[in-house]
Structure formats: C-alpha cells, structure tokens
mmCIF file of C-alpha atoms in Angstrom:
data_model
loop_
_atom_site.group_PDB
_atom_site.id
_atom_site.type_symbol
_atom_site.label_atom_id
_atom_site.label_comp_id
_atom_site.label_asym_id
_atom_site.label_seq_id
_atom_site.Cartn_x
_atom_site.Cartn_y
_atom_site.Cartn_z
ATOM 1 C CA MET A 1 10.763 8.127 -16.239
ATOM 2 C CA ILE A 2 12.455 6.501 -13.731
ATOM 3 C CA ARG A 3 16.162 7.193 -13.172
ATOM 4 C CA THR A 4 18.585 5.683 -11.975
ATOM 5 C CA THR A 5 19.619 8.642 -10.222
ATOM 6 C CA ILE A 6 15.820 9.266 -7.490
ATOM 7 C CA LEU A 7 17.405 5.474 -6.583
ATOM 8 C CA LEU A 8 20.216 6.515 -4.651
ATOM 9 C CA ALA A 9 19.126 9.326 -3.853
ATOM 10 C CA LEU A 10 16.578 12.853 -3.792
ATOM 11 C CA ALA A 11 15.095 14.100 -6.723
ATOM 12 C CA SER A 12 12.786 16.686 -7.348
ATOM 13 C CA VAL A 13 9.944 16.067 -10.566
ATOM 14 C CA ALA A 14 8.341 19.251 -11.824
ATOM 15 C CA PHE A 15 5.257 19.114 -14.845
ATOM 16 C CA GLY A 16 4.440 22.180 -16.805
ATOM 17 C CA THR A 17 5.640 24.573 -14.150
ATOM 18 C CA ALA A 18 7.120 26.761 -17.007
ATOM 19 C CA SER A 19 3.104 27.498 -18.152
ATOM 20 C CA TYR A 20 2.466 28.955 -14.445
ATOM 21 C CA ALA A 21 3.054 32.285 -12.356
ATOM 22 C CA ALA A 22 2.158 30.591 -9.832
ATOM 23 C CA ASP A 23 4.380 29.029 -7.361
ATOM 24 C CA PRO A 24 4.552 24.889 -7.767
ATOM 25 C CA ILE A 25 2.437 22.973 -4.388
ATOM 26 C CA LYS A 26 5.349 20.498 -3.471
ATOM 27 C CA ILE A 27 3.663 16.701 -2.195
ATOM 28 C CA GLY A 28 7.173 15.165 -0.764
ATOM 29 C CA VAL A 29 6.972 11.374 -1.720
ATOM 30 C CA PRO A 30 9.015 9.765 1.170
ATOM 31 C CA VAL A 31 9.292 5.423 -0.261
ATOM 32 C CA GLY A 32 11.380 2.885 0.248
ATOM 33 C CA LEU A 33 12.590 2.772 -3.276
ATOM 34 C CA SER A 34 16.330 0.727 -1.438
ATOM 35 C CA GLY A 35 15.579 -1.445 0.753
ATOM 36 C CA ALA A 36 12.683 -4.257 1.269
ATOM 37 C CA ASN A 37 9.854 -2.333 -0.572
ATOM 38 C CA SER A 38 12.057 -1.547 -3.871
ATOM 39 C CA VAL A 39 10.361 -3.735 -5.174
ATOM 40 C CA VAL A 40 7.363 -1.986 -5.096
ATOM 41 C CA ALA A 41 8.326 1.385 -5.451
ATOM 42 C CA PRO A 42 8.836 1.772 -8.767
ATOM 43 C CA SER A 43 5.349 1.571 -9.702
ATOM 44 C CA VAL A 44 4.311 3.565 -6.827
ATOM 45 C CA VAL A 45 6.531 6.362 -8.197
ATOM 46 C CA GLN A 46 5.215 6.154 -11.765
ATOM 47 C CA ALA A 47 1.600 5.948 -10.199
ATOM 48 C CA ALA A 48 2.479 10.067 -7.779
ATOM 49 C CA GLU A 49 3.940 11.365 -11.837
ATOM 50 C CA LEU A 50 0.638 10.320 -13.791
ATOM 51 C CA ALA A 51 -1.473 11.747 -11.068
ATOM 52 C CA VAL A 52 0.952 15.633 -11.348
ATOM 53 C CA GLU A 53 0.665 15.364 -15.293
ATOM 54 C CA GLU A 54 -2.715 14.986 -15.740
ATOM 55 C CA ILE A 55 -4.149 17.047 -12.628
ATOM 56 C CA ASN A 56 -0.726 20.507 -13.967
ATOM 57 C CA ALA A 57 -2.623 19.242 -16.997
ATOM 58 C CA LYS A 58 -5.958 20.627 -16.388
ATOM 59 C CA GLY A 59 -4.796 23.997 -14.635
ATOM 60 C CA GLY A 60 -2.884 22.584 -11.492
ATOM 61 C CA VAL A 61 -4.523 23.211 -8.260
ATOM 62 C CA LEU A 62 -5.690 26.898 -7.707
ATOM 63 C CA GLY A 63 -3.676 27.827 -10.566
ATOM 64 C CA ARG A 64 -0.914 26.610 -9.352
ATOM 65 C CA PRO A 65 0.935 23.401 -10.835
ATOM 66 C CA LEU A 66 1.269 20.520 -8.225
ATOM 67 C CA GLU A 67 5.312 19.415 -7.908
ATOM 68 C CA LEU A 68 6.593 16.147 -6.857
ATOM 69 C CA GLU A 69 9.893 16.124 -4.551
ATOM 70 C CA ILE A 70 10.543 11.893 -4.167
ATOM 71 C CA ALA A 71 12.719 10.782 -1.657
ATOM 72 C CA ASP A 72 14.327 7.499 -0.826
ATOM 73 C CA ASP A 73 13.464 6.778 2.704
ATOM 74 C CA ALA A 74 15.875 3.027 2.727
ATOM 75 C CA SER A 75 11.972 1.050 3.201
ATOM 76 C CA GLY A 76 13.028 1.688 7.395
ATOM 77 C CA ALA A 77 13.305 4.005 10.409
ATOM 78 C CA ALA A 78 16.548 5.857 10.268
ATOM 79 C CA GLY A 79 16.024 6.185 6.944
ATOM 80 C CA ALA A 80 13.203 7.519 7.003
ATOM 81 C CA GLN A 81 13.652 10.032 9.284
ATOM 82 C CA LYS A 82 15.688 11.319 6.721
ATOM 83 C CA ALA A 83 13.765 11.529 4.424
ATOM 84 C CA PHE A 84 10.951 13.315 6.370
ATOM 85 C CA ASP A 85 12.899 15.595 7.919
ATOM 86 C CA SER A 86 14.413 17.185 3.770
ATOM 87 C CA LEU A 87 10.927 16.661 2.916
ATOM 88 C CA VAL A 88 9.470 18.738 6.018
ATOM 89 C CA PHE A 89 11.906 21.025 6.316
ATOM 90 C CA GLN A 90 14.524 22.183 3.585
ATOM 91 C CA LYS A 91 11.694 20.696 0.754
ATOM 92 C CA GLU A 92 9.212 23.123 3.082
ATOM 93 C CA VAL A 93 6.231 20.382 1.291
ATOM 94 C CA ASP A 94 3.551 21.044 1.625
ATOM 95 C CA VAL A 95 1.880 17.677 1.837
ATOM 96 C CA LEU A 96 3.234 14.625 2.551
ATOM 97 C CA ILE A 97 1.905 11.143 0.373
ATOM 98 C CA SER A 98 3.226 7.826 0.759
ATOM 99 C CA MET A 99 3.793 4.123 0.126
ATOM 100 C CA GLU A 100 6.355 3.200 3.076
ATOM 101 C CA THR A 101 7.027 0.226 5.245
ATOM 102 C CA SER A 102 5.156 0.624 8.818
ATOM 103 C CA ALA A 103 9.299 1.328 10.374
ATOM 104 C CA ALA A 104 9.728 3.819 8.037
ATOM 105 C CA ARG A 105 5.497 4.936 9.319
ATOM 106 C CA ASN A 106 5.955 4.732 12.373
ATOM 107 C CA ALA A 107 9.580 6.658 12.471
ATOM 108 C CA GLY A 108 7.952 9.860 10.476
ATOM 109 C CA LEU A 109 4.998 10.414 11.675
ATOM 110 C CA PRO A 110 6.973 12.558 15.182
ATOM 111 C CA ILE A 111 8.315 14.874 12.302
ATOM 112 C CA VAL A 112 4.884 15.171 10.531
ATOM 113 C CA THR A 113 3.626 16.469 13.800
ATOM 114 C CA LYS A 114 6.300 19.273 14.742
ATOM 115 C CA GLY A 115 6.245 20.114 10.873
ATOM 116 C CA ASP A 116 2.420 19.980 10.249
ATOM 117 C CA VAL A 117 2.068 18.988 7.110
ATOM 118 C CA PRO A 118 -0.817 16.661 5.735
ATOM 119 C CA TYR A 119 0.099 13.411 5.222
ATOM 120 C CA ILE A 120 -1.673 11.033 3.839
ATOM 121 C CA TYR A 121 -0.503 7.403 4.340
ATOM 122 C CA THR A 122 -0.844 5.166 1.312
ATOM 123 C CA SER A 123 -0.058 1.946 1.887
ATOM 124 C CA PHE A 124 -1.911 -0.641 3.309
ATOM 125 C CA TYR A 125 -0.914 -1.760 6.991
ATOM 126 C CA GLU A 126 -2.154 -3.402 10.536
ATOM 127 C CA GLY A 127 -4.005 -0.084 11.395
ATOM 128 C CA LYS A 128 -4.826 1.797 14.287
ATOM 129 C CA SER A 129 -1.828 4.232 13.416
ATOM 130 C CA CYS A 130 -3.667 7.408 15.372
ATOM 131 C CA ASN A 131 -2.766 11.099 14.119
ATOM 132 C CA ALA A 132 -4.394 14.451 13.669
ATOM 133 C CA ASN A 133 -2.473 14.802 10.325
ATOM 134 C CA LEU A 134 -2.267 11.938 9.243
ATOM 135 C CA PHE A 135 -5.074 9.904 6.651
ATOM 136 C CA VAL A 136 -5.671 6.798 4.795
ATOM 137 C CA ASN A 137 -6.638 5.323 1.880
ATOM 138 C CA ALA A 138 -5.393 2.117 1.835
ATOM 139 C CA TRP A 139 -6.956 -1.322 3.525
ATOM 140 C CA VAL A 140 -6.048 -2.991 7.130
ATOM 141 C CA PRO A 141 -6.845 -6.234 8.890
ATOM 142 C CA GLU A 142 -9.722 -6.000 9.071
ATOM 143 C CA GLN A 143 -11.384 -4.958 5.550
ATOM 144 C CA GLN A 144 -8.391 -7.566 4.397
ATOM 145 C CA VAL A 145 -7.529 -10.587 6.699
ATOM 146 C CA PRO A 146 -11.908 -11.461 6.859
ATOM 147 C CA PRO A 147 -12.187 -13.025 3.483
ATOM 148 C CA LEU A 148 -8.890 -14.272 2.645
ATOM 149 C CA VAL A 149 -10.258 -17.245 6.658
ATOM 150 C CA ASP A 150 -13.571 -17.477 5.596
ATOM 151 C CA ASN A 151 -12.793 -19.183 2.108
ATOM 152 C CA PHE A 152 -9.336 -21.098 3.745
ATOM 153 C CA THR A 153 -12.278 -22.431 6.243
ATOM 154 C CA GLY A 154 -15.536 -22.281 4.205
ATOM 155 C CA LYS A 155 -14.205 -23.237 0.809
ATOM 156 C CA GLN A 156 -11.184 -25.317 1.284
ATOM 157 C CA GLY A 157 -11.428 -26.697 4.480
ATOM 158 C CA ALA A 158 -9.338 -25.128 6.498
ATOM 159 C CA LYS A 159 -7.975 -25.715 10.012
ATOM 160 C CA LYS A 160 -5.200 -26.136 11.357
ATOM 161 C CA PHE A 161 -3.170 -22.804 10.303
ATOM 162 C CA PHE A 162 0.926 -22.041 9.954
ATOM 163 C CA LEU A 163 1.883 -18.092 10.237
ATOM 164 C CA ILE A 164 4.621 -17.238 8.686
ATOM 165 C CA GLY A 165 5.985 -13.377 9.319
ATOM 166 C CA SER A 166 8.290 -10.175 9.175
ATOM 167 C CA ASP A 167 9.079 -9.171 12.771
ATOM 168 C CA TYR A 168 8.043 -5.722 12.672
ATOM 169 C CA SER A 169 4.824 -3.853 13.135
ATOM 170 C CA PHE A 170 3.089 -4.907 9.478
ATOM 171 C CA GLY A 171 4.089 -7.884 10.106
ATOM 172 C CA ARG A 172 3.483 -8.716 13.819
ATOM 173 C CA GLY A 173 0.257 -6.327 13.940
ATOM 174 C CA MET A 174 -1.468 -8.357 10.314
ATOM 175 C CA LEU A 175 -0.817 -11.667 12.361
ATOM 176 C CA GLU A 176 -2.152 -11.564 15.021
ATOM 177 C CA PHE A 177 -5.514 -10.092 13.672
ATOM 178 C CA ALA A 178 -5.101 -13.213 11.580
ATOM 179 C CA ARG A 179 -4.848 -15.234 14.408
ATOM 180 C CA ALA A 180 -8.006 -13.564 16.394
ATOM 181 C CA TYR A 181 -9.349 -13.829 13.830
ATOM 182 C CA ILE A 182 -9.346 -18.118 12.562
ATOM 183 C CA GLU A 183 -9.866 -18.558 16.110
ATOM 184 C CA LYS A 184 -13.293 -16.316 16.500
ATOM 185 C CA SER A 185 -13.492 -18.637 13.293
ATOM 186 C CA GLY A 186 -13.303 -22.129 14.556
ATOM 187 C CA ALA A 187 -9.875 -23.619 13.121
ATOM 188 C CA SER A 188 -6.657 -23.249 15.219
ATOM 189 C CA VAL A 189 -2.971 -21.674 14.618
ATOM 190 C CA VAL A 190 -0.128 -24.654 15.042
ATOM 191 C CA GLY A 191 2.280 -22.006 14.386
ATOM 192 C CA GLU A 192 4.013 -18.344 14.722
ATOM 193 C CA GLU A 193 6.959 -17.743 12.678
ATOM 194 C CA TYR A 194 9.206 -14.347 12.600
ATOM 195 C CA LEU A 195 12.264 -13.396 10.156
ATOM 196 C CA PRO A 196 13.914 -9.573 10.416
ATOM 197 C CA MET A 197 12.063 -7.704 7.824
ATOM 198 C CA ASP A 198 16.070 -7.920 5.910
ATOM 199 C CA GLY A 199 15.900 -12.005 6.400
ATOM 200 C CA SER A 200 16.141 -13.517 2.935
ATOM 201 C CA ASP A 201 17.022 -17.673 4.692
ATOM 202 C CA TRP A 202 13.363 -19.216 5.843
ATOM 203 C CA THR A 203 14.515 -22.899 5.442
ATOM 204 C CA ALA A 204 14.254 -23.272 9.614
ATOM 205 C CA VAL A 205 10.460 -21.594 9.078
ATOM 206 C CA ILE A 206 9.943 -23.640 6.953
ATOM 207 C CA SER A 207 10.816 -27.225 8.083
ATOM 208 C CA LYS A 208 8.664 -26.232 11.877
ATOM 209 C CA LEU A 209 6.324 -25.361 9.301
ATOM 210 C CA LYS A 210 6.902 -28.357 7.280
ATOM 211 C CA ALA A 211 6.257 -30.347 11.149
ATOM 212 C CA SER A 212 2.982 -28.734 12.312
ATOM 213 C CA GLY A 213 0.535 -30.572 10.516
ATOM 214 C CA ALA A 214 -1.027 -27.847 9.130
ATOM 215 C CA ASP A 215 -3.289 -27.499 5.891
ATOM 216 C CA ALA A 216 -3.070 -23.512 4.826
ATOM 217 C CA ILE A 217 -0.868 -20.840 5.215
ATOM 218 C CA ILE A 218 -1.588 -17.991 6.220
ATOM 219 C CA THR A 219 2.296 -15.324 5.644
ATOM 220 C CA SER A 220 2.756 -11.126 6.884
ATOM 221 C CA THR A 221 5.951 -10.249 5.154
ATOM 222 C CA ALA A 222 7.197 -6.558 3.957
ATOM 223 C CA GLY A 223 6.405 -5.776 0.884
ATOM 224 C CA GLY A 224 8.478 -6.648 -2.008
ATOM 225 C CA ALA A 225 12.286 -8.458 -0.887
ATOM 226 C CA PRO A 226 10.633 -10.587 1.607
ATOM 227 C CA ASN A 227 7.571 -12.277 -0.354
ATOM 228 C CA VAL A 228 10.012 -13.434 -3.645
ATOM 229 C CA THR A 229 12.730 -14.731 -0.774
ATOM 230 C CA LEU A 230 9.586 -16.823 1.573
ATOM 231 C CA THR A 231 7.785 -17.371 -1.787
ATOM 232 C CA LYS A 232 10.538 -18.505 -4.153
ATOM 233 C CA GLN A 233 11.231 -21.080 -1.263
ATOM 234 C CA LEU A 234 8.091 -22.683 0.249
ATOM 235 C CA ARG A 235 8.348 -23.903 -3.485
ATOM 236 C CA SER A 236 11.756 -24.871 -3.621
ATOM 237 C CA SER A 237 10.391 -26.713 -0.944
ATOM 238 C CA GLY A 238 7.909 -28.300 -2.497
ATOM 239 C CA VAL A 239 5.941 -27.090 -0.509
ATOM 240 C CA THR A 240 1.225 -27.087 -1.709
ATOM 241 C CA LEU A 241 -0.651 -26.483 0.732
ATOM 242 C CA PRO A 242 -3.523 -23.263 0.135
ATOM 243 C CA TYR A 243 -1.291 -20.505 0.794
ATOM 244 C CA GLY A 244 -2.900 -17.559 1.640
ATOM 245 C CA ASN A 245 -0.178 -13.256 1.481
ATOM 246 C CA LEU A 246 -1.699 -10.604 2.796
ATOM 247 C CA ALA A 247 1.317 -8.603 1.373
ATOM 248 C CA VAL A 248 1.319 -9.683 -2.362
ATOM 249 C CA ASP A 249 0.520 -7.329 -4.646
ATOM 250 C CA GLU A 250 -0.347 -7.689 -7.818
ATOM 251 C CA GLY A 251 3.137 -5.856 -9.722
ATOM 252 C CA THR A 252 5.486 -8.303 -6.921
ATOM 253 C CA ALA A 253 3.144 -11.650 -8.339
ATOM 254 C CA LYS A 254 3.937 -11.228 -11.614
ATOM 255 C CA SER A 255 7.978 -10.811 -10.684
ATOM 256 C CA MET A 256 7.886 -13.624 -9.465
ATOM 257 C CA GLY A 257 6.793 -15.798 -12.519
ATOM 258 C CA ALA A 258 4.768 -19.263 -12.754
ATOM 259 C CA GLU A 259 6.509 -19.585 -8.185
ATOM 260 C CA ALA A 260 3.629 -17.335 -7.562
ATOM 261 C CA SER A 261 0.727 -19.239 -8.711
ATOM 262 C CA GLY A 262 -1.507 -20.918 -6.118
ATOM 263 C CA ILE A 263 -0.966 -17.431 -4.063
ATOM 264 C CA PHE A 264 -4.374 -16.258 -3.217
ATOM 265 C CA LEU A 265 -4.715 -12.956 -1.955
ATOM 266 C CA SER A 266 -7.892 -9.522 -0.364
ATOM 267 C CA ALA A 267 -6.488 -6.954 -2.439
ATOM 268 C CA SER A 268 -9.158 -3.012 -3.097
ATOM 269 C CA TYR A 269 -6.893 -3.087 -6.462
ATOM 270 C CA VAL A 270 -6.685 -5.500 -9.215
ATOM 271 C CA THR A 271 -6.249 -4.948 -12.880
ATOM 272 C CA SER A 272 -9.239 -6.921 -14.251
ATOM 273 C CA ILE A 273 -11.558 -4.156 -12.153
ATOM 274 C CA ASP A 274 -14.032 -3.248 -15.308
ATOM 275 C CA SER A 275 -15.243 0.172 -14.736
ATOM 276 C CA PRO A 276 -14.045 3.203 -17.296
ATOM 277 C CA GLU A 277 -12.181 4.685 -14.492
ATOM 278 C CA ASN A 278 -9.831 1.968 -14.294
ATOM 279 C CA LYS A 279 -9.532 0.818 -18.313
ATOM 280 C CA ALA A 280 -8.605 4.856 -19.008
ATOM 281 C CA PHE A 281 -6.493 4.108 -15.697
ATOM 282 C CA LEU A 282 -4.297 1.598 -17.497
ATOM 283 C CA ALA A 283 -4.760 3.534 -20.946
ATOM 284 C CA ALA A 284 -3.575 6.127 -19.490
ATOM 285 C CA MET A 285 -0.680 4.336 -17.743
ATOM 286 C CA ASP A 286 0.617 2.222 -20.391
ATOM 287 C CA LYS A 287 0.597 5.104 -22.447
ATOM 288 C CA LYS A 288 3.080 7.043 -20.109
ATOM 289 C CA PHE A 289 5.732 5.015 -19.481
ATOM 290 C CA GLY A 290 5.802 1.675 -22.468
ATOM 291 C CA SER A 291 8.104 -0.797 -21.820
ATOM 292 C CA GLU A 292 9.071 1.275 -18.573
ATOM 293 C CA LEU A 293 5.987 0.378 -16.461
ATOM 294 C CA ARG A 294 5.575 -1.285 -13.890
ATOM 295 C CA THR A 295 2.756 -2.822 -12.904
ATOM 296 C CA PRO A 296 -0.253 -1.005 -11.658
ATOM 297 C CA ASN A 297 -1.112 -2.532 -7.954
ATOM 298 C CA ASP A 298 -2.408 -1.961 -4.732
ATOM 299 C CA LEU A 299 0.105 0.175 -3.514
ATOM 300 C CA SER A 300 0.892 1.997 -6.833
ATOM 301 C CA VAL A 301 -3.421 3.443 -6.966
ATOM 302 C CA PRO A 302 -3.882 4.216 -3.926
ATOM 303 C CA GLN A 303 -0.983 6.535 -4.086
ATOM 304 C CA TYR A 304 -2.625 7.532 -7.541
ATOM 305 C CA GLU A 305 -5.778 8.360 -5.925
ATOM 306 C CA ALA A 306 -4.406 9.947 -3.159
ATOM 307 C CA ILE A 307 -2.772 13.025 -5.303
ATOM 308 C CA TYR A 308 -6.702 12.897 -6.837
ATOM 309 C CA LEU A 309 -7.916 13.525 -3.204
ATOM 310 C CA TYR A 310 -5.016 15.819 -1.729
ATOM 311 C CA LYS A 311 -6.674 18.053 -5.047
ATOM 312 C CA ALA A 312 -10.084 17.935 -4.017
ATOM 313 C CA ALA A 313 -9.717 18.595 0.122
ATOM 314 C CA VAL A 314 -7.129 22.641 -0.875
ATOM 315 C CA GLU A 315 -9.780 23.021 -3.201
ATOM 316 C CA LYS A 316 -12.730 23.138 -1.334
ATOM 317 C CA ALA A 317 -9.978 24.346 1.299
ATOM 318 C CA GLY A 318 -9.617 27.112 -0.952
ATOM 319 C CA SER A 319 -5.994 26.883 0.225
ATOM 320 C CA THR A 320 -2.691 24.344 1.400
ATOM 321 C CA GLU A 321 -2.716 25.940 4.353
ATOM 322 C CA THR A 322 -3.076 22.538 6.583
ATOM 323 C CA ALA A 323 -5.721 23.609 9.149
ATOM 324 C CA SER A 324 -8.125 24.012 6.392
ATOM 325 C CA VAL A 325 -6.998 20.938 4.459
ATOM 326 C CA LEU A 326 -6.721 18.465 7.117
ATOM 327 C CA GLU A 327 -10.588 19.854 7.836
ATOM 328 C CA ALA A 328 -11.868 18.684 4.222
ATOM 329 C CA LEU A 329 -10.529 15.161 3.840
ATOM 330 C CA PRO A 330 -13.121 13.448 5.566
ATOM 331 C CA SER A 331 -14.911 15.274 3.552
ATOM 332 C CA VAL A 332 -13.755 14.607 -0.503
ATOM 333 C CA SER A 333 -13.712 11.653 -1.905
ATOM 334 C CA PHE A 334 -12.517 10.829 -6.132
ATOM 335 C CA THR A 335 -13.192 8.246 -7.999
ATOM 336 C CA GLY A 336 -10.732 6.528 -9.222
ATOM 337 C CA PRO A 337 -10.103 3.170 -10.181
ATOM 338 C CA ARG A 338 -10.991 1.541 -6.936
ATOM 339 C CA GLY A 339 -14.157 3.475 -7.547
ATOM 340 C CA THR A 340 -15.709 5.988 -5.120
ATOM 341 C CA ILE A 341 -12.780 6.382 -2.093
ATOM 342 C CA SER A 342 -13.061 8.829 1.258
ATOM 343 C CA MET A 343 -11.511 8.751 4.133
ATOM 344 C CA SER A 344 -14.037 9.492 5.725
ATOM 345 C CA LYS A 345 -13.877 6.582 8.630
ATOM 346 C CA GLN A 346 -11.942 8.187 11.522
ATOM 347 C CA HIS A 347 -9.669 9.107 8.568
ATOM 348 C CA HIS A 348 -9.766 5.404 7.054
ATOM 349 C CA ALA A 349 -11.446 4.120 4.341
ATOM 350 C CA PRO A 350 -15.066 2.091 3.098
ATOM 351 C CA LEU A 351 -13.278 -0.286 0.458
ATOM 352 C CA THR A 352 -14.685 -2.630 -1.669
ATOM 353 C CA MET A 353 -12.280 -5.750 -2.090
ATOM 354 C CA TYR A 354 -11.153 -8.419 -3.814
ATOM 355 C CA LEU A 355 -10.089 -11.848 -3.099
ATOM 356 C CA GLY A 356 -7.765 -13.387 -5.414
ATOM 357 C CA GLN A 357 -5.991 -16.118 -6.894
ATOM 358 C CA VAL A 358 -2.120 -15.543 -9.280
ATOM 359 C CA GLN A 359 -2.448 -17.874 -12.586
ATOM 360 C CA ASP A 360 0.381 -18.724 -14.144
ATOM 361 C CA ASP A 361 1.362 -15.349 -15.615
ATOM 362 C CA GLY A 362 1.542 -13.971 -12.031
ATOM 363 C CA SER A 363 -2.857 -11.940 -12.923
ATOM 364 C CA VAL A 364 -4.954 -12.742 -11.245
ATOM 365 C CA LYS A 365 -8.486 -13.776 -11.473
ATOM 366 C CA VAL A 366 -11.209 -12.361 -8.798
ATOM 367 C CA VAL A 367 -13.309 -15.639 -6.622
ATOM 368 C CA ASP A 368 -15.109 -12.946 -4.779
ATOM 369 C CA SER A 369 -15.556 -8.666 -4.065
ATOM 370 C CA TYR A 370 -16.595 -7.299 -1.356
ATOM 371 C CA LYS A 371 -18.850 -3.947 -1.620
ATOM 372 C CA ASP A 372 -17.696 -1.155 0.132
ATOM 373 C CA VAL A 373 -15.603 -3.336 3.125
ATOM 374 C CA ASP A 374 -15.424 -1.033 6.442
ATOM 375 C CA PRO A 375 -12.761 0.179 7.838
ATOM 376 C CA GLY A 376 -14.121 -0.658 11.623
ATOM 377 C CA GLU A 377 -12.253 1.073 14.327
ATOM 378 C CA GLN A 378 -9.287 2.497 14.325
ATOM 379 C CA CYS A 379 -9.452 5.923 15.126
ATOM 380 C CA PRO A 380 -12.101 6.565 17.231
ATOM 381 C CA ASN A 381 -10.651 9.414 19.052
ATOM 382 C CA LEU A 382 -9.682 12.249 16.163
#
C-alpha cells in the first residue's frame, strides 16, 4: 500500500526477500509523488507493487527477488536530478522503470547515461527521445493524435481547432504534431495558448478560445492537476465544444466526476478491454488494494507491463548486466492487460489504440479501436 511517508521522501518496498539467498534485483521508480503528477503517481506505484509481488511469488528472476526503490521526482527537472542520482549512485539500482513528466525524463537521462543503467519509460509522451539506454512502452503522437483528429473532422465536422497546453516539451511537442496533422487533414488551427506547468488560472486562455470561433478543442497539459483545473474551468465557463484531451487518463477522468463527461481521449489502455489478461489484472489489483485501489489507467498499466518486460530481458540475457539487458529488450515481449507488448520499433512499441469518450460516471466508452498502430520513425539511428 502507499503510505504517507513515501509521498515525502525516498522509500524502499521489498517483497518476499526473506526466502531468497541471492541479493535482490533493484528496480528504481522515480515518479511524481508530489507536483503535477501527484494525481496519477499513486496508481503507478500500485501497479509496480503488484508486478513485483506476482513475480516474487513465482520465484523471482534468475532466482533473485525483485525489490522496488521508489523516489519522488516532484514531477520536474530539479527533483528528477536528485531522484535519479539517488537511485543510480546511492541505491545502485539495476534498472529504472518509471512514468514521469517529459521535463523529469529529460533531466534524468544524462544520469542514466553516466550510470549506464537500462531505463524503461512508461509514460505517453511527445516522441523522439532517443538514448541507447532508453526504451519506451507507451504511446507517441503518431499513435495517439490521428484517431482523435480524424473523429473530430470526419464524424463531428470540426474545421477550426483551438489548442491549449502546458508550456514544456510534452505540451508543445504534442500540439506541434497535432497542428501539423490538423492542417494536413484540411482543417485549421485558430488559436494556440500555453500556461506554465504549474499554472492553474486558465481564465485568459478560455476567453481567447471563446472569441476564436473554434468548433473543437484539443488540450495537452501536464498529467494530473493541470488537467483537472483546465477541465473544471472550461465547464464552469460554459464551453461545450467537442473536447479532445491528449493527456487525461481514465483515473484522472474519474476523479473529476461529471465535469469530465464528454471528453474524448485516445489511449492504449482502458479498463473495459475485454481480454482474459485484463480481467485477471483488474481482479488481482482489486484483491491486493481493495478500497484503496486507484483506477488502473494508461500510465499505470505500462508500468506493470514494463516490469515483466524487464524480467523477460534479464532471463533472456541470463544476467542483469546492462549491455546484455539492452541487447535483449527489443526482442522480448509480454502479453498483459493491453495485449502483447514489444519495444521492437526503434526502442518503441506498436500499440493497439482506443478512441474513447468519458461518460457521466467517469468510465470510458470505447468509440473505436485501431490494432497495432506503428510508432513511426522515432529513433532510427539507435
């Protein structure tokens, strides 16, 4: 379970180590327990805890138990530098597996390179982050944006879009791709506005939206808190245009209640996926966490699956040695809640994508699905 202590400091979570003679394999999880990602980070920690518990219950990896080392990166660059440095050089973790803001990821990558550890990034992001040690099992714009824009232009007749984002690499990167795709589709962008990552007053931006003549909105904010404040202010100001959110996950949508109703999202995971693997995962999460369960979502499920992908790579390599694990990672796969995942395309993963719409109760109704969407050209030189 998540306890208040780990919300403020580093925490070590170990499962079943007493029955093992071998030293544990340490998995570092730098994650935004405070700051913008604090809304979604607890669900990510829960998913990691379940994966580790399941694997350890079946004998661990190469006869060694897995152990989590969780560090708060405060959802930003400065916090990430401290968290990565602590995990890599003090805790001496064998791998980093984490969902983070792009600002945190970018700040941590030089430490990953210096410390030479594998790093599996489990957050959807703006794409084209390339590092020999970095693998990504979440979506990029080439996978996420087209289903949303195609629905708005094709089925809802949208011709004029207004774009709103957080002013950092994810917000701007996603909307840069969205603008290009919108214009390629024959529609236009009539406004594009940003607030800092910690911004919370969207009044001036919403005024510009209302004056623009837009007939659809697409937003790309930092995950968690900015999504909540923007959505609440859009609704309270009476905005009812078709609304596509590039950063909201199902858990955050549920936390917003009725104010999230009607939002369109494009995701690689929704809880309603009808597969034996997803049903088993949801049942296991419910059994483990009960009333404290945070809604599994498109940020937490990749975390769960990434731990299994790392397990497969270590077992194929026969070692936790970095070079051997990095060589194995593109060739292994894991079949879990989202289907079969393999980071085989330039350190990225083909993914089945779901276009969904948030309902009054916060659940997501799947409008359409797109199987095995290619991530496109992300890191051709790796």
